[in-house]
Amino acid sequence: MIYIISHLDRYHIFYITAVSGGFTRAAEQLYMTQPSVTYTIKQLEEELGAALFLRKSKGSS
């Protein structure tokens, strides 16, 4: 089954990601996979033409 994420869903995913403090926590709250959340945020960033989150690698402080 293919699920298309609507514009409203993208903003909801963005909000939950911002409030929860991370992609993994947002995925858990949304019952999604972390790559799905990351991909959705990337789509929203491309649509808006701006980075919405500062990303750091796992090993950095």
C-alpha positions as a LaTeX table, in Angstrom:
\begin{tabular}{lrrr}
\hline
Residue & $x$ (\AA) & $y$ (\AA) & $z$ (\AA) \\
\hline
Met1 & 0.00 & 0.00 & 0.00 \\
Ile2 & 1.31 & 3.44 & $-0.93$ \\
Tyr3 & 0.47 & 6.33 & 1.38 \\
Ile4 & 0.72 & 9.86 & 0.03 \\
Ile5 & 1.41 & 12.46 & 2.71 \\
Ser6 & $-0.68$ & 15.60 & 2.23 \\
His7 & 0.53 & 19.14 & 2.82 \\
Leu8 & $-1.40$ & 19.31 & 6.09 \\
Asp9 & 0.19 & 16.03 & 7.22 \\
Arg10 & 3.65 & 17.46 & 6.45 \\
Tyr11 & 3.02 & 20.43 & 8.73 \\
His12 & 1.72 & 18.13 & 11.47 \\
Ile13 & 4.85 & 15.97 & 11.17 \\
Phe14 & 7.00 & 19.13 & 11.31 \\
Tyr15 & 5.18 & 20.29 & 14.46 \\
Ile16 & 5.53 & 16.95 & 16.24 \\
Thr17 & 9.22 & 16.78 & 15.26 \\
Ala18 & 9.85 & 20.27 & 16.65 \\
Val19 & 7.95 & 19.65 & 19.89 \\
Ser20 & 9.41 & 16.20 & 20.51 \\
Gly21 & 12.98 & 17.34 & 19.90 \\
Gly22 & 14.03 & 14.90 & 17.23 \\
Phe23 & 13.21 & 12.77 & 14.23 \\
Thr24 & 13.31 & 9.45 & 16.12 \\
Arg25 & 11.06 & 10.66 & 18.93 \\
Ala26 & 8.64 & 12.15 & 16.41 \\
Ala27 & 8.54 & 8.88 & 14.50 \\
Glu28 & 7.68 & 7.00 & 17.68 \\
Gln29 & 4.87 & 9.43 & 18.53 \\
Leu30 & 3.52 & 9.38 & 14.98 \\
Tyr31 & 3.81 & 5.58 & 14.60 \\
Met32 & 6.04 & 6.10 & 11.56 \\
Thr33 & 9.57 & 5.05 & 10.72 \\
Gln34 & 12.36 & 7.55 & 11.32 \\
Pro35 & 13.33 & 7.56 & 7.60 \\
Ser36 & 9.72 & 8.46 & 6.71 \\
Val37 & 9.78 & 11.44 & 9.08 \\
Thr38 & 13.17 & 12.54 & 7.74 \\
Tyr39 & 11.98 & 12.25 & 4.14 \\
Thr40 & 8.81 & 14.21 & 4.87 \\
Ile41 & 10.76 & 17.02 & 6.55 \\
Lys42 & 13.17 & 17.07 & 3.61 \\
Gln43 & 10.23 & 17.42 & 1.19 \\
Leu44 & 8.83 & 20.29 & 3.24 \\
Glu45 & 12.25 & 21.99 & 3.35 \\
Glu46 & 12.56 & 21.71 & $-0.44$ \\
Glu47 & 9.05 & 23.05 & $-0.91$ \\
Leu48 & 9.74 & 26.04 & 1.35 \\
Gly49 & 13.34 & 26.56 & 0.19 \\
Ala50 & 14.75 & 26.67 & 3.71 \\
Ala51 & 16.25 & 24.36 & 6.31 \\
Leu52 & 13.80 & 23.82 & 9.15 \\
Phe53 & 16.10 & 21.97 & 11.58 \\
Leu54 & 19.77 & 22.08 & 12.44 \\
Arg55 & 21.15 & 18.58 & 12.05 \\
Lys56 & 24.17 & 17.10 & 13.76 \\
Ser57 & 25.73 & 13.73 & 13.26 \\
Lys58 & 25.12 & 11.13 & 15.97 \\
Gly59 & 28.70 & 11.23 & 17.21 \\
Ser60 & 28.94 & 15.01 & 17.66 \\
Ser61 & 28.10 & 16.86 & 20.88 \\
\hline
\end{tabular}
